[in-house]
């Protein structure tokens, strides 16, 4: 690691540690019970950690960031494991290490002032069979890795740093000119168009092959993948097929790819955690909760380079074959400062998502606020989603977005490429058809967005049973509803300069009631599409929505009903 980068890393880490709000330590063991949730939310059992305790210093760990402490971590974990489990303490200091392999009944407690930095030596991260972006594949081992475990806890307010800058491709457009010049001078390779930087020639080679986004589908054997090791960026924390996992207190930052990836975990608690990635980090998600059951994400802060809080359940046929949904999720009292989405479902949701509660969250400057995404070929059902009391400011694109034409790009990138995709072509409904239904969104405050709401289903599978109520929305544009069925929009305060505040296309059983406009134009409400039917527009006293409504020539008689 270069000296300047090393000093900057220390400064950032110390700053993030000092800026944390001190949280009183709670007992690791016990249960969390829930009230006021819209579905039957089971209690979650915290990890049970035996009363044994060791310190990594007692096993030869040396602070300073120059000495590799992999062996000390391994010996400390082995020492408590031999006694049935316990707590491993990482004291204040800078601790360089290779990957840490978890064992059952283990608590890793990073004390205030502890900074654990993972080595940039990729030879320390063997290529293993794992899962990434919803697909089974080979990747480098994660800096923190565990599989088939019970009772895992990360506690304390220390910082875990994944040294992600050593792994990532960087787009020139994401940096200032001086930052770009500094990056190029550090080494690596610039592409032929001179708009992207690779960490190494091996990474460049890995990017050139065919693949499903970041997963190479043309390579078959482990040996094939080992030829492009540098390209196989791991998620920072990978915990798979495990029970009773808790992250309470630490900072996780600078991950090579996704930061936190619990996969097939039952009983997951993430609270009082800070997740930080550079805004330019490719696939720099905060937490990706995949095919997990009974989950709490509470009182956390996210400032990341991609989606912040992501809910997933596998991709396409592999996800459907796994057939394990993400279910029973409570996401509350969180803050997102930057990300492609504040709370996101998809796009890898082929196993389904059901029973999700989101409340009392704040999103500031996220590309999208509430982001739901899928596409034909995924399959899966997303249902019973309840969202309330969310505040958003300065959203560059959509505050609330349901997009069933997701193509692998961020919303900002899609807009730059010419806008959203759509199709009036009716495709056959099969197991590959995604479905979104039974969604309630209420008590939302929005101060600034390109567009307030996008509801975009498929012609053959409309988004259905959606309720939007008690919304105060200030945005450049209002609502766009496409291929939707049974949508209630009620008690809306809409502040926008756009003439077409509500655009409805090929949708049916739509109700607009208690709508307050701050402008007057003949085409505030526009209804188009020959499939549109039973569009009910209810005027407030002293208001006549018929004066503000325009219908297309293809709209059949009596499809729009004024009350």
Coordinates of C-alpha atoms in Angstrom, one line a residue:
X1 CA 0.0 0.0 0.0
X2 CA 1.4 3.4 -0.9
X3 CA 2.3 5.6 2.0
X4 CA -0.1 8.5 1.1
X5 CA -3.0 6.1 0.6
X6 CA -2.1 4.4 3.9
X7 CA -2.1 7.7 5.8
X8 CA -5.4 8.8 4.1
X9 CA -6.9 5.4 5.1
X10 CA -5.9 5.9 8.7
X11 CA -7.4 9.4 8.8
X12 CA -10.7 8.3 7.2
X13 CA -11.0 5.4 9.6
X14 CA -10.2 7.5 12.7
X15 CA -12.7 10.0 11.6
X16 CA -15.4 7.4 11.0
X17 CA -14.7 6.0 14.5
X18 CA -14.9 9.4 16.2
X19 CA -18.1 10.3 14.4
X20 CA -20.0 7.3 15.6
X21 CA -22.8 7.9 18.1
X22 CA -21.9 6.0 21.2
X23 CA -24.4 3.2 21.8
X24 CA -24.7 1.4 25.1
X25 CA -23.6 -2.2 24.8
X26 CA -26.4 -4.7 25.1
X27 CA -26.1 -8.3 26.1
X28 CA -25.2 -10.5 23.1
X29 CA -27.6 -13.2 24.1
X30 CA -31.4 -12.9 24.5
X31 CA -34.3 -12.3 22.1
X32 CA -35.8 -9.4 20.2
X33 CA -39.6 -9.3 20.1
X34 CA -41.7 -7.2 17.8
X35 CA -45.0 -5.3 18.1
X36 CA -46.9 -3.1 15.6
X37 CA -45.7 -5.0 12.6
X38 CA -48.3 -5.6 9.8
X39 CA -47.6 -9.3 9.6
X40 CA -46.8 -12.0 12.2
X41 CA -43.1 -11.3 12.9
X42 CA -41.4 -14.0 14.9
X43 CA -39.0 -13.1 17.7
X44 CA -35.4 -13.3 16.8
X45 CA -32.9 -15.1 19.0
X46 CA -29.6 -13.4 19.5
X47 CA -26.4 -15.5 19.3
X48 CA -25.4 -17.5 22.3
X49 CA -21.7 -17.0 23.0
X50 CA -19.9 -19.0 25.7
X51 CA -18.2 -17.0 28.5
X52 CA -14.6 -17.4 27.3
X53 CA -12.4 -14.5 26.2
X54 CA -9.1 -14.0 24.6
X55 CA -7.1 -11.1 23.1
X56 CA -5.3 -11.3 19.7
X57 CA -2.2 -9.7 21.3
X58 CA -1.8 -12.8 23.4
X59 CA -1.3 -14.8 20.2
X60 CA 1.4 -12.6 18.7
X61 CA -0.6 -9.9 17.0
X62 CA 1.3 -6.7 16.4
X63 CA -0.2 -3.3 15.7
X64 CA 1.0 -0.7 13.2
X65 CA -0.2 -2.0 9.9
X66 CA 3.0 -3.6 8.7
X67 CA 2.9 -7.0 10.3
X68 CA 0.5 -9.6 8.9
X69 CA -1.6 -10.9 11.8
X70 CA -3.5 -13.7 10.0
X71 CA -1.9 -16.4 12.2
X72 CA -2.8 -14.5 15.4
X73 CA -6.4 -14.2 14.4
X74 CA -6.5 -17.9 13.5
X75 CA -5.0 -19.0 16.8
X76 CA -7.2 -16.7 18.9
X77 CA -10.3 -18.1 17.2
X78 CA -9.1 -21.7 17.6
X79 CA -8.4 -21.1 21.3
X80 CA -12.0 -20.1 22.1
X81 CA -13.4 -22.7 19.7
X82 CA -11.6 -25.5 21.6
X83 CA -13.6 -24.4 24.6
X84 CA -16.9 -24.4 22.8
X85 CA -16.6 -20.8 21.6
X86 CA -16.2 -17.3 23.1
X87 CA -15.1 -13.7 22.5
X88 CA -12.0 -12.6 20.6
X89 CA -11.0 -9.1 21.5
X90 CA -9.3 -6.8 19.0
X91 CA -7.9 -3.8 21.0
X92 CA -7.2 -0.3 19.8
X93 CA -4.5 -0.3 17.1
X94 CA -4.0 -0.9 13.4
X95 CA -4.2 -4.6 12.6
X96 CA -3.2 -5.9 9.1
X97 CA -4.5 -9.4 8.3
X98 CA -5.5 -11.8 5.6
X99 CA -8.9 -13.4 5.4
X100 CA -10.6 -14.4 8.7
X101 CA -12.5 -17.7 8.7
X102 CA -15.3 -17.8 11.2
X103 CA -16.3 -20.6 13.4
X104 CA -19.5 -21.3 15.4
X105 CA -20.2 -19.7 18.8
X106 CA -17.8 -16.8 18.1
X107 CA -17.9 -13.1 19.0
X108 CA -15.3 -10.8 17.3
X109 CA -15.2 -7.7 19.5
X110 CA -13.4 -4.7 17.9
X111 CA -12.8 -2.1 20.6
X112 CA -13.0 1.6 20.0
X113 CA -9.9 2.6 18.1
X114 CA -9.4 -0.8 16.5
X115 CA -8.8 -0.7 12.8
X116 CA -8.6 -4.0 11.0
X117 CA -7.2 -3.7 7.5
X118 CA -7.3 -6.6 5.1
X119 CA -4.2 -7.2 3.0
X120 CA -4.1 -6.2 -0.6
X121 CA -2.1 -9.3 -1.4
X122 CA -4.6 -11.2 -3.6
X123 CA -2.6 -14.5 -3.2
X124 CA -4.0 -14.6 0.4
X125 CA -7.6 -15.0 -1.0
X126 CA -8.0 -18.4 -2.6
X127 CA -10.5 -18.9 -5.3
X128 CA -13.5 -20.9 -3.9
X129 CA -17.0 -22.0 -4.9
X130 CA -19.5 -19.5 -3.7
X131 CA -22.4 -17.3 -4.8
X132 CA -22.4 -13.8 -6.2
X133 CA -25.1 -11.7 -7.7
X134 CA -27.6 -14.5 -7.2
X135 CA -25.5 -17.1 -9.2
X136 CA -23.3 -20.0 -8.2
X137 CA -19.8 -19.3 -9.3
X138 CA -16.1 -19.0 -8.2
X139 CA -14.8 -15.9 -6.5
X140 CA -11.9 -15.1 -4.3
X141 CA -12.6 -15.9 -0.6
X142 CA -14.1 -13.0 1.3
X143 CA -12.0 -11.1 3.8
X144 CA -14.5 -12.3 6.5
X145 CA -15.9 -15.7 5.6
X146 CA -18.1 -18.3 7.3
X147 CA -20.4 -21.1 6.2
X148 CA -22.7 -23.6 8.0
X149 CA -22.4 -21.8 11.4
X150 CA -24.4 -21.0 14.4
X151 CA -24.0 -18.1 16.9
X152 CA -21.8 -15.4 15.2
X153 CA -21.5 -11.9 16.6
X154 CA -19.5 -8.8 15.6
X155 CA -19.5 -6.2 18.4
X156 CA -17.6 -3.1 19.5
X157 CA -17.2 0.2 17.6
X158 CA -14.0 -0.7 15.8
X159 CA -13.5 -0.4 12.0
X160 CA -13.2 -3.3 9.5
X161 CA -11.6 -2.1 6.2
X162 CA -11.7 -4.3 3.1
X163 CA -9.0 -2.5 1.1
X164 CA -11.4 -2.4 -1.8
X165 CA -9.4 0.2 -3.8
X166 CA -6.9 -2.6 -4.7
X167 CA -9.7 -4.6 -6.3
X168 CA -12.0 -2.3 -8.1
X169 CA -12.4 -1.1 -11.7
X170 CA -12.9 2.7 -11.7
X171 CA -14.7 4.9 -14.3
X172 CA -13.0 8.2 -15.1
X173 CA -16.4 9.9 -15.0
X174 CA -16.7 9.1 -11.3
X175 CA -13.5 11.1 -10.4
X176 CA -12.2 14.6 -10.7
X177 CA -9.4 15.3 -13.1
X178 CA -6.8 15.4 -10.3
X179 CA -8.1 12.2 -8.7
X180 CA -8.0 10.5 -12.1
X181 CA -4.4 11.6 -12.7
X182 CA -3.4 10.4 -9.3
X183 CA -5.1 7.0 -9.8
X184 CA -3.4 6.5 -13.2
X185 CA 0.0 7.4 -11.7
X186 CA -0.4 4.8 -9.0
X187 CA -0.1 1.9 -11.5
X188 CA -2.6 -0.3 -13.1
X189 CA -3.9 -0.1 -16.7
X190 CA -6.1 2.5 -18.5
X191 CA -8.4 1.1 -21.2
X192 CA -8.2 2.0 -24.9
X193 CA -11.0 4.6 -24.6
X194 CA -9.1 6.2 -21.7
X195 CA -12.3 6.3 -19.6
X196 CA -11.6 3.4 -17.2
X197 CA -8.9 2.1 -15.0
X198 CA -8.1 -1.6 -14.2
X199 CA -6.1 -2.6 -11.1
X200 CA -4.1 -5.1 -13.3
X201 CA -3.8 -6.8 -16.7
X202 CA -5.4 -9.9 -15.1
X203 CA -8.4 -7.8 -14.1
X204 CA -8.7 -6.4 -17.6
X205 CA -8.6 -9.9 -19.1
X206 CA -11.3 -11.0 -16.7
X207 CA -13.6 -8.1 -17.8
X208 CA -13.3 -9.0 -21.5
X209 CA -15.0 -12.4 -21.3
X210 CA -18.7 -13.0 -21.6
X211 CA -20.8 -12.9 -18.4
X212 CA -24.0 -12.2 -16.6
X213 CA -23.0 -8.7 -15.4
X214 CA -20.1 -9.5 -13.1
X215 CA -20.3 -13.3 -13.2
X216 CA -18.3 -15.0 -16.0
X217 CA -20.5 -17.6 -17.6
X218 CA -18.0 -18.8 -20.2
X219 CA -15.6 -20.3 -17.6
X220 CA -16.3 -23.8 -16.1
X221 CA -13.5 -25.0 -13.9
X222 CA -11.8 -23.6 -10.9
X223 CA -8.6 -23.5 -12.8
X224 CA -10.2 -21.3 -15.5
X225 CA -11.3 -18.8 -12.9
X226 CA -7.9 -18.8 -11.2
X227 CA -6.4 -17.3 -14.4
X228 CA -8.4 -14.1 -13.7
X229 CA -8.1 -14.0 -9.9
X230 CA -7.8 -10.2 -9.8
X231 CA -11.2 -9.9 -11.4
X232 CA -13.0 -12.1 -8.9
X233 CA -13.6 -9.3 -6.3
X234 CA -15.1 -10.8 -3.2
X235 CA -17.8 -9.4 -1.0
X236 CA -16.3 -8.2 2.2
X237 CA -18.3 -10.2 4.7
X238 CA -19.8 -13.5 3.5
X239 CA -21.8 -15.5 6.0
X240 CA -23.7 -18.4 4.4
X241 CA -26.2 -21.0 5.5
X242 CA -26.1 -20.0 9.2
X243 CA -28.3 -19.3 12.2
X244 CA -28.3 -16.5 14.8
X245 CA -25.9 -13.9 13.3
X246 CA -25.6 -10.4 14.8
X247 CA -23.6 -7.3 13.8
X248 CA -23.9 -4.7 16.5
X249 CA -21.7 -1.6 16.6
X250 CA -18.8 -1.8 14.1
X251 CA -17.9 0.2 11.0
X252 CA -17.5 -1.9 7.8
X253 CA -16.0 0.0 4.9
X254 CA -14.1 0.0 1.6
X255 CA -15.2 -3.4 0.4
X256 CA -13.9 -5.0 -2.9
X257 CA -17.5 -5.7 -4.0
X258 CA -20.7 -5.8 -1.8
X259 CA -19.9 -5.0 1.8
X260 CA -22.1 -7.3 3.9
X261 CA -23.7 -10.4 2.3
X262 CA -25.7 -12.7 4.6
X263 CA -26.9 -15.6 2.4
X264 CA -29.4 -18.2 3.7
X265 CA -29.2 -16.9 7.3
X266 CA -32.0 -17.5 9.7
X267 CA -32.1 -15.0 12.6
X268 CA -30.1 -12.0 11.4
X269 CA -29.7 -8.9 13.5
X270 CA -27.8 -5.8 12.1
X271 CA -28.0 -2.8 14.4
X272 CA -25.9 0.3 15.2
X273 CA -23.7 -0.5 12.3
X274 CA -22.1 2.0 9.8
X275 CA -21.3 0.9 6.3
X276 CA -19.1 3.1 4.1
X277 CA -17.9 2.7 0.6
X278 CA -16.6 5.4 -1.9
X279 CA -19.4 6.7 -4.0
X280 CA -17.6 5.6 -7.1
X281 CA -17.1 2.0 -6.0
X282 CA -18.4 -0.5 -8.5
X283 CA -21.0 -2.8 -7.0
X284 CA -20.3 -1.1 -3.6
X285 CA -23.6 -2.2 -2.0
X286 CA -24.1 -1.7 1.7
X287 CA -25.8 -4.9 2.8
X288 CA -27.3 -7.6 0.5
X289 CA -29.7 -9.8 2.5
X290 CA -30.3 -12.9 0.3
X291 CA -32.8 -15.7 1.0
X292 CA -32.7 -14.9 4.7
X293 CA -35.5 -15.4 7.3
X294 CA -36.4 -13.4 10.3
X295 CA -34.2 -10.3 9.9
X296 CA -33.8 -6.9 11.7
X297 CA -31.9 -4.0 10.3
X298 CA -32.1 -1.2 12.8
X299 CA -30.4 2.1 13.6
X300 CA -27.7 1.8 10.9
X301 CA -26.0 4.4 8.7
X302 CA -25.1 3.7 5.0
X303 CA -22.9 5.8 2.7
X304 CA -22.1 3.6 -0.3
X305 CA -21.4 3.3 -4.0
X306 CA -24.4 1.2 -5.0
X307 CA -27.7 0.1 -3.4
X308 CA -27.6 0.5 0.4
X309 CA -30.1 -2.0 2.0
X310 CA -30.8 -4.7 -0.6
X311 CA -33.2 -7.6 -0.4
X312 CA -32.5 -10.5 -2.8
X313 CA -33.3 -14.2 -3.2
X314 CA -31.2 -15.6 -6.1
X315 CA -31.2 -15.0 -9.9
X316 CA -33.2 -16.7 -12.7
X317 CA -33.3 -20.5 -12.8
X318 CA -30.7 -20.9 -10.0
X319 CA -32.7 -18.7 -7.7
X320 CA -36.0 -20.5 -8.6
X321 CA -34.4 -23.9 -8.1
X322 CA -33.1 -22.8 -4.6
X323 CA -36.7 -21.6 -3.9
X324 CA -35.9 -19.9 -0.6
X325 CA -37.5 -16.4 -0.3
X326 CA -36.3 -13.5 1.8
X327 CA -39.0 -13.3 4.4
X328 CA -40.0 -11.6 7.7
X329 CA -37.9 -8.5 7.5
X330 CA -38.0 -5.4 9.7
X331 CA -36.0 -2.5 8.5
X332 CA -36.3 0.6 10.7
X333 CA -34.6 3.7 12.0
X334 CA -31.9 3.8 9.3
X335 CA -30.1 6.6 7.5
X336 CA -28.7 6.4 3.9
X337 CA -26.5 9.3 2.8
X338 CA -25.6 8.1 -0.6
X339 CA -26.4 5.0 -2.7
X340 CA -28.1 3.9 -5.9
X341 CA -31.1 3.0 -3.7
X342 CA -32.1 3.6 -0.1
X343 CA -34.0 0.3 0.4
X344 CA -34.0 -1.9 -2.7
X345 CA -35.7 -5.2 -3.6
X346 CA -34.2 -7.1 -6.5
X347 CA -33.2 -7.4 -9.1
X348 CA -32.1 -10.9 -8.1
X349 CA -35.4 -11.9 -6.4
X350 CA -36.2 -15.2 -8.2
X351 CA -36.9 -17.0 -5.0
X352 CA -39.4 -14.4 -3.8
X353 CA -39.6 -11.7 -1.1
X354 CA -42.5 -11.6 1.4
X355 CA -43.4 -9.9 4.6
X356 CA -41.2 -6.8 4.7
X357 CA -41.7 -3.8 7.0
X358 CA -39.8 -0.5 6.5
X359 CA -40.3 2.5 8.7
X360 CA -38.7 5.6 10.1
X361 CA -35.9 5.8 7.6
X362 CA -34.2 8.8 6.0
X363 CA -32.6 8.9 2.5
X364 CA -30.4 11.9 1.5
X365 CA -29.2 12.1 -2.1
X366 CA -29.7 8.5 -3.0
X367 CA -30.1 7.9 -6.7
X368 CA -33.5 6.3 -5.9
X369 CA -35.3 6.3 -2.6
X370 CA -37.4 3.1 -2.5
X371 CA -36.3 0.9 -5.4
X372 CA -38.0 -2.3 -6.6
X373 CA -36.5 -3.9 -9.7
X374 CA -36.8 -7.0 -11.7
X375 CA -37.1 -8.2 -15.3
X376 CA -38.5 -10.9 -17.5
X377 CA -36.7 -14.1 -16.9
X378 CA -36.4 -13.7 -13.1
X379 CA -39.7 -15.1 -12.0
X380 CA -40.4 -14.9 -8.2
X381 CA -43.1 -13.1 -6.3
X382 CA -42.6 -10.0 -4.2
X383 CA -45.6 -9.5 -1.8
X384 CA -46.7 -8.1 1.5
X385 CA -44.5 -5.0 1.5
X386 CA -45.3 -2.3 4.1
X387 CA -43.4 1.0 4.0
X388 CA -44.2 4.0 6.2
X389 CA -42.6 7.2 7.7
X390 CA -39.8 7.7 5.2
X391 CA -38.2 11.0 4.6
X392 CA -36.2 11.8 1.4
X393 CA -34.3 14.8 0.1
X394 CA -32.4 15.6 -3.1
X395 CA -33.2 12.4 -5.0
X396 CA -31.6 12.7 -8.5
X397 CA -34.1 10.3 -10.2
X398 CA -37.2 8.5 -8.7
X399 CA -38.2 8.7 -5.1
X400 CA -40.3 5.6 -5.4
X401 CA -39.6 3.3 -8.3
X402 CA -41.1 -0.1 -9.4
X403 CA -39.3 -1.1 -12.6
X404 CA -39.9 -4.5 -14.2
X405 CA -37.5 -3.7 -17.1
X406 CA -34.3 -3.6 -15.1
X407 CA -31.3 -4.0 -17.4
X408 CA -28.3 -4.0 -15.0
X409 CA -27.7 -0.3 -14.9
X410 CA -28.3 2.3 -12.2
X411 CA -31.3 4.5 -12.8
X412 CA -29.0 7.4 -13.5
X413 CA -27.2 5.4 -16.2
X414 CA -30.5 4.4 -17.7
X415 CA -31.7 8.0 -17.9
X416 CA -28.4 9.0 -19.6
X417 CA -28.9 6.2 -22.1
X418 CA -32.3 7.5 -23.1
X419 CA -34.7 6.8 -20.4
X420 CA -36.7 3.8 -19.1
X421 CA -37.5 0.8 -21.2
X422 CA -41.1 -0.4 -21.7
X423 CA -43.0 -2.7 -24.0
X424 CA -46.7 -3.1 -24.9
X425 CA -46.0 -6.6 -26.2
X426 CA -47.8 -9.2 -24.2
X427 CA -45.5 -12.2 -23.4
X428 CA -46.7 -15.6 -22.1
X429 CA -46.9 -15.9 -18.3
X430 CA -44.4 -18.6 -17.2
X431 CA -42.3 -19.4 -14.1
X432 CA -39.9 -16.7 -15.5
X433 CA -42.5 -13.9 -15.1
X434 CA -41.8 -11.7 -12.0
X435 CA -44.8 -10.6 -9.9
X436 CA -45.1 -7.7 -7.5
X437 CA -48.3 -7.4 -5.4
X438 CA -49.8 -6.3 -2.1
X439 CA -47.7 -3.2 -1.4
X440 CA -48.6 -0.4 1.0
X441 CA -46.6 2.9 1.1
X442 CA -47.7 5.6 3.4
X443 CA -46.6 8.8 5.3
X444 CA -43.8 9.7 2.9
X445 CA -42.2 13.1 2.8
X446 CA -40.1 14.0 -0.3
X447 CA -38.2 17.3 -0.7
X448 CA -36.8 17.2 -4.2
X449 CA -36.6 14.5 -6.9
X450 CA -36.7 14.2 -10.7
X451 CA -39.9 12.2 -10.4
X452 CA -42.0 11.3 -7.4
X453 CA -43.4 7.9 -8.3
X454 CA -42.9 5.3 -11.0
X455 CA -45.1 2.2 -11.0
X456 CA -44.2 0.2 -14.1
X457 CA -45.4 -3.4 -14.4
X458 CA -45.4 -5.8 -17.3
X459 CA -48.3 -6.1 -19.8
X460 CA -48.7 -9.8 -19.0
X461 CA -48.2 -9.3 -15.2
X462 CA -49.3 -6.0 -13.9
X463 CA -48.1 -4.6 -10.6
X464 CA -51.2 -5.1 -8.4
X465 CA -52.8 -4.2 -5.2
X466 CA -50.7 -1.0 -4.4
X467 CA -51.8 1.6 -1.9
X468 CA -50.1 5.0 -1.8
X469 CA -51.5 7.3 0.8
X470 CA -50.5 10.3 3.0
X471 CA -47.7 11.6 0.8
X472 CA -46.1 15.0 0.7
X473 CA -44.1 15.1 -2.5
X474 CA -42.1 17.9 -4.1
X475 CA -40.5 16.8 -7.4
X476 CA -40.0 18.0 -10.9
X477 CA -42.5 15.4 -12.1
X478 CA -45.3 13.6 -10.4
X479 CA -46.7 10.0 -11.0
X480 CA -46.2 7.6 -13.9
X481 CA -48.3 4.5 -13.7
X482 CA -47.9 1.9 -16.4
X483 CA -49.3 -1.7 -16.6
X484 CA -50.8 -1.6 -13.1
X485 CA -53.9 -3.1 -11.6
X486 CA -55.8 -2.0 -8.4
X487 CA -53.8 1.1 -7.3
X488 CA -55.2 3.5 -4.7
X489 CA -53.6 6.9 -4.6
X490 CA -55.0 8.9 -1.7
X491 CA -54.4 12.0 0.3
X492 CA -51.5 13.3 -1.8
X493 CA -50.0 16.8 -1.6
X494 CA -48.1 17.1 -4.8
X495 CA -45.8 20.1 -5.5
X496 CA -44.5 20.1 -9.1
X497 CA -44.0 22.4 -12.0
X498 CA -44.8 19.6 -14.6
X499 CA -48.1 19.9 -16.4
X500 CA -48.6 16.2 -16.6
X501 CA -48.6 15.4 -12.8
X502 CA -50.3 12.0 -13.2
X503 CA -49.7 9.9 -16.3
X504 CA -51.6 6.6 -16.4
X505 CA -51.0 4.1 -19.3
X506 CA -52.6 0.7 -19.9
X507 CA -53.7 0.5 -16.2
X508 CA -57.0 -0.5 -14.6
X509 CA -58.8 -0.2 -11.4
X510 CA -57.0 3.0 -10.4
X511 CA -58.4 5.4 -7.8
X512 CA -57.2 9.0 -7.2
X513 CA -58.8 10.5 -4.1
X514 CA -58.0 13.6 -2.0
X515 CA -55.4 14.9 -4.5
X516 CA -54.1 18.4 -3.8
X517 CA -52.6 20.2 -6.8
X518 CA -50.5 23.4 -6.6
X519 CA -51.1 24.4 -10.2
X520 CA -53.7 24.5 -12.9
X521 CA -53.4 22.9 -16.4
X522 CA -55.7 21.1 -18.7
X523 CA -53.5 18.0 -18.8
X524 CA -52.5 17.5 -15.2
X525 CA -53.9 14.0 -15.4
X526 CA -53.3 12.1 -18.6
X527 CA -54.8 8.7 -19.3
X528 CA -53.7 6.7 -22.3
X529 CA -53.6 3.1 -23.5
X530 CA -56.5 1.0 -24.8
X531 CA -56.2 -1.4 -21.8
X532 CA -56.9 1.4 -19.4
X533 CA -60.2 0.9 -17.6
X534 CA -62.0 1.8 -14.4
X535 CA -60.0 4.9 -13.7
X536 CA -61.8 6.6 -10.8
X537 CA -61.0 10.3 -10.2
X538 CA -62.6 11.7 -7.1
X539 CA -62.6 15.5 -6.7
X540 CA -62.3 17.3 -3.4
X541 CA -65.0 19.9 -2.5
X542 CA -64.4 22.9 -4.7
X543 CA -62.3 20.9 -7.1
X544 CA -63.3 19.3 -10.5
X545 CA -60.6 16.9 -11.7
X546 CA -62.4 16.6 -15.0
X547 CA -61.1 20.1 -15.8
X548 CA -57.5 18.9 -15.4
X549 CA -57.8 15.5 -17.2
X550 CA -56.9 14.6 -20.8
X551 CA -57.7 11.1 -22.3
X552 CA -56.2 9.5 -25.4
X553 CA -58.3 8.6 -28.5
X554 CA -57.8 4.9 -27.7
X555 CA -59.5 5.1 -24.3
X556 CA -62.8 3.4 -24.4
X557 CA -66.0 5.1 -23.4
X558 CA -66.6 5.3 -19.6
X559 CA -63.1 4.0 -18.8
X560 CA -62.5 7.2 -16.8
X561 CA -65.0 7.9 -14.1
X562 CA -65.3 11.3 -12.4
X563 CA -66.8 11.6 -8.9

